């Protein structure tokens, strides 16, 4: 229900399926014109559920993961942590210690402040970096409103033909 209160909390292992569903559905809603359908098929959901189950089972957990809920339903999630590894660097050395790995919301939640709440919970006002699809104008505008700026570094994703990502920092 739209009038139910939204709350944000740290993710638990029990959230893996809900996070995976939002992950796949938000890709379908946001990236249908940018990436192949294999990224938001039912088999993609199964792969994401396994991946999130593994991440949420780590002890200690690498970074932080938060979920946004309306009632008992997960409507968004975000994760951040140390700016290390190939997915963070993409061939370019990290320029911040913290990296925003993910922030995804169902399209019905865009503009309601849920993204900002998730962002605050995973990185606060800390300096950070992230990668975003160059064709995702809505996300770029969100990050700019939250103090991020493109730093001129771009990569073409080798796994997704034609997908260009830009790095944003604050």
mmCIF file of N, CA and C in Angstrom, residues 4-131:
data_model
loop_
_atom_site.group_PDB
_atom_site.id
_atom_site.type_symbol
_atom_site.label_atom_id
_atom_site.label_comp_id
_atom_site.label_asym_id
_atom_site.label_seq_id
_atom_site.Cartn_x
_atom_site.Cartn_y
_atom_site.Cartn_z
ATOM 1 N N UNK A 4 1.620 3.099 3.438
ATOM 2 C CA UNK A 4 2.399 2.484 4.492
ATOM 3 C C UNK A 4 3.729 3.195 4.636
ATOM 4 N N UNK A 5 4.212 3.274 5.869
ATOM 5 C CA UNK A 5 5.477 3.935 6.142
ATOM 6 C C UNK A 5 6.645 3.144 5.554
ATOM 7 N N UNK A 6 7.603 3.871 5.021
ATOM 8 C CA UNK A 6 8.833 3.261 4.516
ATOM 9 C C UNK A 6 9.861 3.296 5.625
ATOM 10 N N UNK A 7 10.571 2.202 5.791
ATOM 11 C CA UNK A 7 11.645 2.171 6.772
ATOM 12 C C UNK A 7 12.889 1.563 6.130
ATOM 13 N N UNK A 8 14.047 1.947 6.663
ATOM 14 C CA UNK A 8 15.330 1.455 6.177
ATOM 15 C C UNK A 8 16.036 0.793 7.343
ATOM 16 N N UNK A 9 16.614 -0.392 7.074
ATOM 17 C CA UNK A 9 17.341 -1.112 8.113
ATOM 18 C C UNK A 9 18.464 -1.917 7.476
ATOM 19 N N UNK A 10 19.378 -2.384 8.325
ATOM 20 C CA UNK A 10 20.459 -3.246 7.847
ATOM 21 C C UNK A 10 19.856 -4.533 7.296
ATOM 22 N N UNK A 11 20.431 -5.026 6.202
ATOM 23 C CA UNK A 11 19.950 -6.259 5.574
ATOM 24 C C UNK A 11 20.343 -7.477 6.404
ATOM 25 N N UNK A 12 19.506 -8.497 6.330
ATOM 26 C CA UNK A 12 19.778 -9.779 6.978
ATOM 27 C C UNK A 12 19.754 -10.873 5.912
ATOM 28 N N UNK A 13 20.207 -12.049 6.281
ATOM 29 C CA UNK A 13 20.206 -13.178 5.352
ATOM 30 C C UNK A 13 18.799 -13.460 4.824
ATOM 31 N N UNK A 14 17.797 -13.261 5.655
ATOM 32 C CA UNK A 14 16.409 -13.500 5.235
ATOM 33 C C UNK A 14 15.961 -12.563 4.115
ATOM 34 N N UNK A 15 16.711 -11.503 3.851
ATOM 35 C CA UNK A 15 16.366 -10.534 2.814
ATOM 36 C C UNK A 15 16.876 -10.906 1.421
ATOM 37 N N UNK A 16 17.659 -11.967 1.306
ATOM 38 C CA UNK A 16 18.323 -12.287 0.033
ATOM 39 C C UNK A 16 17.347 -12.376 -1.130
ATOM 40 N N UNK A 17 16.256 -13.077 -0.967
ATOM 41 C CA UNK A 17 15.296 -13.244 -2.059
ATOM 42 C C UNK A 17 14.653 -11.907 -2.443
ATOM 43 N N UNK A 18 14.266 -11.119 -1.457
ATOM 44 C CA UNK A 18 13.649 -9.818 -1.728
ATOM 45 C C UNK A 18 14.613 -8.859 -2.398
ATOM 46 N N UNK A 19 15.872 -8.860 -1.968
ATOM 47 C CA UNK A 19 16.878 -8.015 -2.599
ATOM 48 C C UNK A 19 17.071 -8.451 -4.048
ATOM 49 N N UNK A 20 17.180 -9.765 -4.264
ATOM 50 C CA UNK A 20 17.371 -10.282 -5.631
ATOM 51 C C UNK A 20 16.210 -9.882 -6.533
ATOM 52 N N UNK A 21 14.982 -9.951 -6.006
ATOM 53 C CA UNK A 21 13.812 -9.592 -6.811
ATOM 54 C C UNK A 21 13.863 -8.115 -7.186
ATOM 55 N N UNK A 22 14.183 -7.235 -6.238
ATOM 56 C CA UNK A 22 14.295 -5.807 -6.544
ATOM 57 C C UNK A 22 15.441 -5.564 -7.522
ATOM 58 N N UNK A 23 16.550 -6.266 -7.326
ATOM 59 C CA UNK A 23 17.700 -6.107 -8.211
ATOM 60 C C UNK A 23 17.300 -6.388 -9.662
ATOM 61 N N UNK A 24 16.670 -7.523 -9.895
ATOM 62 C CA UNK A 24 16.277 -7.921 -11.252
ATOM 63 C C UNK A 24 15.164 -7.025 -11.794
ATOM 64 N N UNK A 25 14.152 -6.751 -10.984
ATOM 65 C CA UNK A 25 13.041 -5.916 -11.461
ATOM 66 C C UNK A 25 13.484 -4.485 -11.750
ATOM 67 N N UNK A 26 14.365 -3.940 -10.927
ATOM 68 C CA UNK A 26 14.809 -2.566 -11.180
ATOM 69 C C UNK A 26 15.677 -2.512 -12.432
ATOM 70 N N UNK A 27 16.453 -3.561 -12.705
ATOM 71 C CA UNK A 27 17.194 -3.606 -13.970
ATOM 72 C C UNK A 27 16.224 -3.633 -15.140
ATOM 73 N N UNK A 28 15.162 -4.418 -15.014
ATOM 74 C CA UNK A 28 14.162 -4.500 -16.088
ATOM 75 C C UNK A 28 13.528 -3.129 -16.314
ATOM 76 N N UNK A 29 13.192 -2.436 -15.229
ATOM 77 C CA UNK A 29 12.523 -1.141 -15.330
ATOM 78 C C UNK A 29 13.453 -0.029 -15.816
ATOM 79 N N UNK A 30 14.719 -0.118 -15.464
ATOM 80 C CA UNK A 30 15.656 0.970 -15.724
ATOM 81 C C UNK A 30 16.530 0.754 -16.940
ATOM 82 N N UNK A 31 16.941 -0.486 -17.164
ATOM 83 C CA UNK A 31 17.969 -0.759 -18.170
ATOM 84 C C UNK A 31 17.480 -1.526 -19.389
ATOM 85 N N UNK A 32 16.187 -1.659 -19.581
ATOM 86 C CA UNK A 32 15.665 -2.463 -20.696
ATOM 87 C C UNK A 32 16.228 -2.020 -22.041
ATOM 88 N N UNK A 33 16.504 -0.737 -22.192
ATOM 89 C CA UNK A 33 17.038 -0.217 -23.452
ATOM 90 C C UNK A 33 18.561 -0.277 -23.515
ATOM 91 N N UNK A 34 19.209 -0.593 -22.375
ATOM 92 C CA UNK A 34 20.664 -0.522 -22.313
ATOM 93 C C UNK A 34 21.364 -1.881 -22.267
ATOM 94 N N UNK A 35 20.685 -2.900 -21.728
ATOM 95 C CA UNK A 35 21.338 -4.202 -21.543
ATOM 96 C C UNK A 35 20.460 -5.325 -22.074
ATOM 97 N N UNK A 36 21.078 -6.466 -22.396
ATOM 98 C CA UNK A 36 20.308 -7.611 -22.891
ATOM 99 C C UNK A 36 19.338 -8.162 -21.841
ATOM 100 N N UNK A 37 18.271 -8.791 -22.320
ATOM 101 C CA UNK A 37 17.236 -9.336 -21.448
ATOM 102 C C UNK A 37 17.722 -10.390 -20.471
ATOM 103 N N UNK A 38 18.871 -10.987 -20.721
ATOM 104 C CA UNK A 38 19.382 -12.017 -19.798
ATOM 105 C C UNK A 38 19.631 -11.451 -18.404
ATOM 106 N N UNK A 39 19.756 -10.146 -18.274
ATOM 107 C CA UNK A 39 20.002 -9.525 -16.982
ATOM 108 C C UNK A 39 18.745 -9.414 -16.126
ATOM 109 N N UNK A 40 17.579 -9.619 -16.718
ATOM 110 C CA UNK A 40 16.358 -9.512 -15.920
ATOM 111 C C UNK A 40 15.378 -10.641 -16.199
ATOM 112 N N UNK A 41 15.890 -11.804 -16.545
ATOM 113 C CA UNK A 41 15.076 -12.999 -16.735
ATOM 114 C C UNK A 41 14.890 -13.708 -15.390
ATOM 115 N N UNK A 42 14.063 -14.740 -15.377
ATOM 116 C CA UNK A 42 13.895 -15.521 -14.143
ATOM 117 C C UNK A 42 15.185 -16.236 -13.763
ATOM 118 N N UNK A 43 15.974 -16.657 -14.748
ATOM 119 C CA UNK A 43 17.250 -17.287 -14.402
ATOM 120 C C UNK A 43 18.196 -16.256 -13.780
ATOM 121 N N UNK A 44 18.086 -14.998 -14.198
ATOM 122 C CA UNK A 44 18.881 -13.933 -13.577
ATOM 123 C C UNK A 44 18.475 -13.783 -12.115
ATOM 124 N N UNK A 45 17.177 -13.910 -11.825
ATOM 125 C CA UNK A 45 16.719 -13.842 -10.442
ATOM 126 C C UNK A 45 17.370 -14.949 -9.617
ATOM 127 N N UNK A 46 17.408 -16.162 -10.137
ATOM 128 C CA UNK A 46 18.034 -17.276 -9.417
ATOM 129 C C UNK A 46 19.504 -17.011 -9.139
ATOM 130 N N UNK A 47 20.212 -16.486 -10.124
ATOM 131 C CA UNK A 47 21.636 -16.171 -9.938
ATOM 132 C C UNK A 47 21.814 -15.056 -8.907
ATOM 133 N N UNK A 48 20.969 -14.042 -8.976
ATOM 134 C CA UNK A 48 21.065 -12.934 -8.009
ATOM 135 C C UNK A 48 20.725 -13.410 -6.594
ATOM 136 N N UNK A 49 19.735 -14.275 -6.477
ATOM 137 C CA UNK A 49 19.382 -14.786 -5.149
ATOM 138 C C UNK A 49 20.554 -15.542 -4.547
ATOM 139 N N UNK A 50 21.211 -16.377 -5.331
ATOM 140 C CA UNK A 50 22.395 -17.103 -4.850
ATOM 141 C C UNK A 50 23.492 -16.119 -4.464
ATOM 142 N N UNK A 51 23.743 -15.132 -5.327
ATOM 143 C CA UNK A 51 24.794 -14.150 -5.066
ATOM 144 C C UNK A 51 24.522 -13.387 -3.772
ATOM 145 N N UNK A 52 23.281 -12.895 -3.606
ATOM 146 C CA UNK A 52 22.952 -12.132 -2.397
ATOM 147 C C UNK A 52 22.956 -13.010 -1.156
ATOM 148 N N UNK A 53 22.558 -14.256 -1.275
ATOM 149 C CA UNK A 53 22.624 -15.177 -0.135
ATOM 150 C C UNK A 53 24.073 -15.327 0.317
ATOM 151 N N UNK A 54 24.988 -15.466 -0.643
ATOM 152 C CA UNK A 54 26.409 -15.573 -0.299
ATOM 153 C C UNK A 54 26.909 -14.300 0.360
ATOM 154 N N UNK A 55 26.564 -13.134 -0.192
ATOM 155 C CA UNK A 55 27.026 -11.861 0.390
ATOM 156 C C UNK A 55 26.493 -11.674 1.806
ATOM 157 N N UNK A 56 25.230 -11.973 2.018
ATOM 158 C CA UNK A 56 24.608 -11.760 3.319
ATOM 159 C C UNK A 56 25.014 -12.809 4.341
ATOM 160 N N UNK A 57 25.656 -13.883 3.880
ATOM 161 C CA UNK A 57 26.131 -14.939 4.783
ATOM 162 C C UNK A 57 27.565 -14.705 5.248
ATOM 163 N N UNK A 58 28.264 -13.777 4.613
ATOM 164 C CA UNK A 58 29.664 -13.531 4.958
ATOM 165 C C UNK A 58 29.787 -13.069 6.408
ATOM 166 N N UNK A 59 30.814 -13.579 7.071
ATOM 167 C CA UNK A 59 31.079 -13.178 8.448
ATOM 168 C C UNK A 59 32.580 -13.085 8.631
ATOM 169 N N UNK A 60 33.158 -11.904 8.734
ATOM 170 C CA UNK A 60 32.429 -10.638 8.758
ATOM 171 C C UNK A 60 31.971 -10.243 7.353
ATOM 172 N N UNK A 61 30.948 -9.440 7.329
ATOM 173 C CA UNK A 61 30.390 -8.968 6.063
ATOM 174 C C UNK A 61 31.305 -7.912 5.458
ATOM 175 N N UNK A 62 31.482 -7.980 4.143
ATOM 176 C CA UNK A 62 32.289 -7.005 3.419
ATOM 177 C C UNK A 62 31.417 -5.785 3.153
ATOM 178 N N UNK A 63 31.683 -4.687 3.832
ATOM 179 C CA UNK A 63 30.910 -3.470 3.623
ATOM 180 C C UNK A 63 29.570 -3.501 4.346
ATOM 181 N N UNK A 64 28.684 -2.602 3.908
ATOM 182 C CA UNK A 64 27.364 -2.482 4.515
ATOM 183 C C UNK A 64 26.278 -2.671 3.462
ATOM 184 N N UNK A 65 25.171 -3.260 3.887
ATOM 185 C CA UNK A 65 24.026 -3.487 3.001
ATOM 186 C C UNK A 65 22.778 -3.097 3.775
ATOM 187 N N UNK A 66 21.970 -2.222 3.182
ATOM 188 C CA UNK A 66 20.714 -1.801 3.802
ATOM 189 C C UNK A 66 19.567 -2.063 2.838
ATOM 190 N N UNK A 67 18.393 -2.290 3.395
ATOM 191 C CA UNK A 67 17.179 -2.460 2.597
ATOM 192 C C UNK A 67 16.165 -1.406 3.005
ATOM 193 N N UNK A 68 15.319 -1.033 2.041
ATOM 194 C CA UNK A 68 14.166 -0.170 2.300
ATOM 195 C C UNK A 68 12.933 -1.039 2.167
ATOM 196 N N UNK A 69 12.032 -0.898 3.121
ATOM 197 C CA UNK A 69 10.820 -1.706 3.127
ATOM 198 C C UNK A 69 9.587 -0.839 3.222
ATOM 199 N N UNK A 70 8.540 -1.297 2.605
ATOM 200 C CA UNK A 70 7.204 -0.733 2.796
ATOM 201 C C UNK A 70 6.389 -1.914 3.260
ATOM 202 N N UNK A 71 5.890 -1.813 4.477
ATOM 203 C CA UNK A 71 5.279 -2.986 5.086
ATOM 204 C C UNK A 71 6.379 -4.024 5.253
ATOM 205 N N UNK A 72 6.142 -5.231 4.766
ATOM 206 C CA UNK A 72 7.162 -6.280 4.824
ATOM 207 C C UNK A 72 7.878 -6.480 3.501
ATOM 208 N N UNK A 73 7.569 -5.667 2.505
ATOM 209 C CA UNK A 73 8.129 -5.853 1.170
ATOM 210 C C UNK A 73 9.367 -4.980 0.959
ATOM 211 N N UNK A 74 10.427 -5.584 0.461
ATOM 212 C CA UNK A 74 11.628 -4.830 0.114
ATOM 213 C C UNK A 74 11.346 -4.071 -1.179
ATOM 214 N N UNK A 75 11.591 -2.765 -1.141
ATOM 215 C CA UNK A 75 11.347 -1.905 -2.303
ATOM 216 C C UNK A 75 12.635 -1.302 -2.859
ATOM 217 N N UNK A 76 13.745 -1.499 -2.121
ATOM 218 C CA UNK A 76 15.027 -0.986 -2.561
ATOM 219 C C UNK A 76 16.134 -1.480 -1.662
ATOM 220 N N UNK A 77 17.365 -1.302 -2.122
ATOM 221 C CA UNK A 77 18.518 -1.691 -1.316
ATOM 222 C C UNK A 77 19.734 -0.913 -1.787
ATOM 223 N N UNK A 78 20.746 -0.875 -0.927
ATOM 224 C CA UNK A 78 22.011 -0.223 -1.270
ATOM 225 C C UNK A 78 23.133 -0.931 -0.534
ATOM 226 N N UNK A 79 24.322 -0.879 -1.138
ATOM 227 C CA UNK A 79 25.493 -1.462 -0.486
ATOM 228 C C UNK A 79 26.717 -0.610 -0.803
ATOM 229 N N UNK A 80 27.636 -0.574 0.147
ATOM 230 C CA UNK A 80 28.876 0.191 -0.006
ATOM 231 C C UNK A 80 29.959 -0.477 0.814
ATOM 232 N N UNK A 81 31.199 -0.123 0.496
ATOM 233 C CA UNK A 81 32.320 -0.681 1.242
ATOM 234 C C UNK A 81 33.632 -0.144 0.715
ATOM 235 N N UNK A 82 34.710 -0.830 1.059
ATOM 236 C CA UNK A 82 36.035 -0.384 0.616
ATOM 237 C C UNK A 82 36.137 -0.363 -0.906
ATOM 238 N N UNK A 83 36.832 0.635 -1.422
ATOM 239 C CA UNK A 83 37.008 0.794 -2.871
ATOM 240 C C UNK A 83 38.188 -0.053 -3.334
ATOM 241 N N UNK A 84 37.971 -1.366 -3.361
ATOM 242 C CA UNK A 84 38.998 -2.311 -3.795
ATOM 243 C C UNK A 84 38.375 -3.328 -4.736
ATOM 244 N N UNK A 85 39.199 -3.879 -5.620
ATOM 245 C CA UNK A 85 38.751 -4.949 -6.490
ATOM 246 C C UNK A 85 38.491 -4.497 -7.913
ATOM 247 N N UNK A 86 38.432 -5.477 -8.802
ATOM 248 C CA UNK A 86 38.307 -5.169 -10.230
ATOM 249 C C UNK A 86 36.992 -4.492 -10.587
ATOM 250 N N UNK A 87 35.881 -4.853 -9.924
ATOM 251 C CA UNK A 87 34.604 -4.207 -10.225
ATOM 252 C C UNK A 87 34.597 -2.740 -9.816
ATOM 253 N N UNK A 88 35.397 -2.388 -8.822
ATOM 254 C CA UNK A 88 35.505 -1.005 -8.370
ATOM 255 C C UNK A 88 36.468 -0.236 -9.270
ATOM 256 N N UNK A 89 37.596 -0.867 -9.573
ATOM 257 C CA UNK A 89 38.649 -0.166 -10.299
ATOM 258 C C UNK A 89 38.408 -0.108 -11.806
ATOM 259 N N UNK A 90 37.904 -1.163 -12.384
ATOM 260 C CA UNK A 90 37.609 -1.207 -13.828
ATOM 261 C C UNK A 90 38.784 -0.686 -14.655
ATOM 262 N N UNK A 91 39.996 -1.035 -14.211
ATOM 263 C CA UNK A 91 41.194 -0.606 -14.927
ATOM 264 C C UNK A 91 41.710 0.760 -14.526
ATOM 265 N N UNK A 92 41.069 1.402 -13.551
ATOM 266 C CA UNK A 92 41.474 2.726 -13.078
ATOM 267 C C UNK A 92 41.603 2.675 -11.562
ATOM 268 N N UNK A 93 42.709 3.128 -11.006
ATOM 269 C CA UNK A 93 42.863 3.105 -9.550
ATOM 270 C C UNK A 93 41.726 3.867 -8.856
ATOM 271 N N UNK A 94 41.303 3.358 -7.730
ATOM 272 C CA UNK A 94 40.267 4.032 -6.944
ATOM 273 C C UNK A 94 40.767 5.403 -6.506
ATOM 274 N N UNK A 95 39.843 6.360 -6.420
ATOM 275 C CA UNK A 95 40.199 7.714 -5.996
ATOM 276 C C UNK A 95 39.558 8.083 -4.656
ATOM 277 N N UNK A 96 38.777 7.193 -4.109
ATOM 278 C CA UNK A 96 38.182 7.359 -2.788
ATOM 279 C C UNK A 96 38.329 6.034 -2.036
ATOM 280 N N UNK A 97 38.283 6.076 -0.724
ATOM 281 C CA UNK A 97 38.379 4.854 0.074
ATOM 282 C C UNK A 97 37.068 4.076 0.091
ATOM 283 N N UNK A 98 35.952 4.765 -0.110
ATOM 284 C CA UNK A 98 34.628 4.135 -0.055
ATOM 285 C C UNK A 98 34.018 4.099 -1.447
ATOM 286 N N UNK A 99 33.343 2.977 -1.734
ATOM 287 C CA UNK A 99 32.686 2.809 -3.034
ATOM 288 C C UNK A 99 31.218 2.453 -2.808
ATOM 289 N N UNK A 100 30.332 3.146 -3.502
ATOM 290 C CA UNK A 100 28.914 2.780 -3.505
ATOM 291 C C UNK A 100 28.756 1.689 -4.557
ATOM 292 N N UNK A 101 28.550 0.460 -4.114
ATOM 293 C CA UNK A 101 28.441 -0.672 -5.033
ATOM 294 C C UNK A 101 27.083 -0.707 -5.718
ATOM 295 N N UNK A 102 26.036 -0.567 -4.933
ATOM 296 C CA UNK A 102 24.681 -0.668 -5.486
ATOM 297 C C UNK A 102 23.744 0.282 -4.786
ATOM 298 N N UNK A 103 22.777 0.747 -5.535
ATOM 299 C CA UNK A 103 21.590 1.384 -4.979
ATOM 300 C C UNK A 103 20.503 1.190 -6.033
ATOM 301 N N UNK A 104 19.518 0.404 -5.684
ATOM 302 C CA UNK A 104 18.437 0.072 -6.612
ATOM 303 C C UNK A 104 17.098 0.231 -5.907
ATOM 304 N N UNK A 105 16.152 0.797 -6.637
ATOM 305 C CA UNK A 105 14.778 0.969 -6.161
ATOM 306 C C UNK A 105 13.826 0.519 -7.248
ATOM 307 N N UNK A 106 12.679 0.062 -6.839
ATOM 308 C CA UNK A 106 11.625 -0.171 -7.822
ATOM 309 C C UNK A 106 11.231 1.180 -8.410
ATOM 310 N N UNK A 107 10.885 1.217 -9.674
ATOM 311 C CA UNK A 107 10.553 2.479 -10.345
ATOM 312 C C UNK A 107 9.420 3.217 -9.650
ATOM 313 N N UNK A 108 8.492 2.488 -9.063
ATOM 314 C CA UNK A 108 7.367 3.123 -8.366
ATOM 315 C C UNK A 108 7.816 3.930 -7.155
ATOM 316 N N UNK A 109 9.056 3.755 -6.719
ATOM 317 C CA UNK A 109 9.580 4.459 -5.542
ATOM 318 C C UNK A 109 10.459 5.648 -5.909
ATOM 319 N N UNK A 110 10.732 5.846 -7.189
ATOM 320 C CA UNK A 110 11.568 6.976 -7.601
ATOM 321 C C UNK A 110 10.935 8.286 -7.169
ATOM 322 N N UNK A 111 11.757 9.173 -6.649
ATOM 323 C CA UNK A 111 11.296 10.508 -6.269
ATOM 324 C C UNK A 111 10.625 10.593 -4.920
ATOM 325 N N UNK A 112 10.594 9.493 -4.159
ATOM 326 C CA UNK A 112 9.908 9.492 -2.868
ATOM 327 C C UNK A 112 10.860 9.661 -1.679
ATOM 328 N N UNK A 113 12.170 9.838 -1.940
ATOM 329 C CA UNK A 113 13.134 10.011 -0.856
ATOM 330 C C UNK A 113 13.753 8.729 -0.351
ATOM 331 N N UNK A 114 13.330 7.601 -0.884
ATOM 332 C CA UNK A 114 13.842 6.304 -0.424
ATOM 333 C C UNK A 114 15.310 6.149 -0.818
ATOM 334 N N UNK A 115 15.657 6.545 -2.029
ATOM 335 C CA UNK A 115 17.052 6.463 -2.470
ATOM 336 C C UNK A 115 17.974 7.276 -1.576
ATOM 337 N N UNK A 116 17.548 8.456 -1.237
ATOM 338 C CA UNK A 116 18.348 9.329 -0.346
ATOM 339 C C UNK A 116 18.528 8.675 1.015
ATOM 340 N N UNK A 117 17.483 8.072 1.562
ATOM 341 C CA UNK A 117 17.594 7.373 2.856
ATOM 342 C C UNK A 117 18.577 6.219 2.775
ATOM 343 N N UNK A 118 18.503 5.456 1.700
ATOM 344 C CA UNK A 118 19.444 4.344 1.529
ATOM 345 C C UNK A 118 20.873 4.857 1.428
ATOM 346 N N UNK A 119 21.068 5.892 0.624
ATOM 347 C CA UNK A 119 22.399 6.466 0.457
ATOM 348 C C UNK A 119 22.954 6.933 1.803
ATOM 349 N N UNK A 120 22.142 7.631 2.578
ATOM 350 C CA UNK A 120 22.569 8.113 3.896
ATOM 351 C C UNK A 120 22.969 6.956 4.810
ATOM 352 N N UNK A 121 22.239 5.869 4.752
ATOM 353 C CA UNK A 121 22.534 4.740 5.625
ATOM 354 C C UNK A 121 23.811 4.004 5.244
ATOM 355 N N UNK A 122 24.133 3.925 3.956
ATOM 356 C CA UNK A 122 25.324 3.159 3.583
ATOM 357 C C UNK A 122 26.602 3.982 3.539
ATOM 358 N N UNK A 123 26.522 5.300 3.221
ATOM 359 C CA UNK A 123 27.756 6.098 3.192
ATOM 360 C C UNK A 123 27.651 7.442 3.899
ATOM 361 N N UNK A 124 26.463 7.850 4.309
ATOM 362 C CA UNK A 124 26.328 9.147 4.953
ATOM 363 C C UNK A 124 26.806 10.251 4.020
ATOM 364 N N UNK A 125 27.584 11.178 4.550
ATOM 365 C CA UNK A 125 28.124 12.289 3.762
ATOM 366 C C UNK A 125 29.586 12.064 3.397
ATOM 367 N N UNK A 126 30.089 10.868 3.598
ATOM 368 C CA UNK A 126 31.505 10.554 3.370
ATOM 369 C C UNK A 126 31.898 10.717 1.903
ATOM 370 N N UNK A 127 33.158 11.075 1.668
ATOM 371 C CA UNK A 127 33.671 11.041 0.298
ATOM 372 C C UNK A 127 33.541 9.605 -0.226
ATOM 373 N N UNK A 128 33.150 9.459 -1.475
ATOM 374 C CA UNK A 128 32.948 8.125 -2.039
ATOM 375 C C UNK A 128 33.018 8.210 -3.552
ATOM 376 N N UNK A 129 33.016 7.052 -4.179
ATOM 377 C CA UNK A 129 32.977 6.964 -5.629
ATOM 378 C C UNK A 129 31.963 5.907 -6.022
ATOM 379 N N UNK A 130 31.571 5.922 -7.304
ATOM 380 C CA UNK A 130 30.626 4.939 -7.827
ATOM 381 C C UNK A 130 30.765 4.906 -9.335
ATOM 382 N N UNK A 131 30.201 3.869 -9.943
ATOM 383 C CA UNK A 131 30.082 3.771 -11.395
ATOM 384 C C UNK A 131 28.605 3.783 -11.738
#
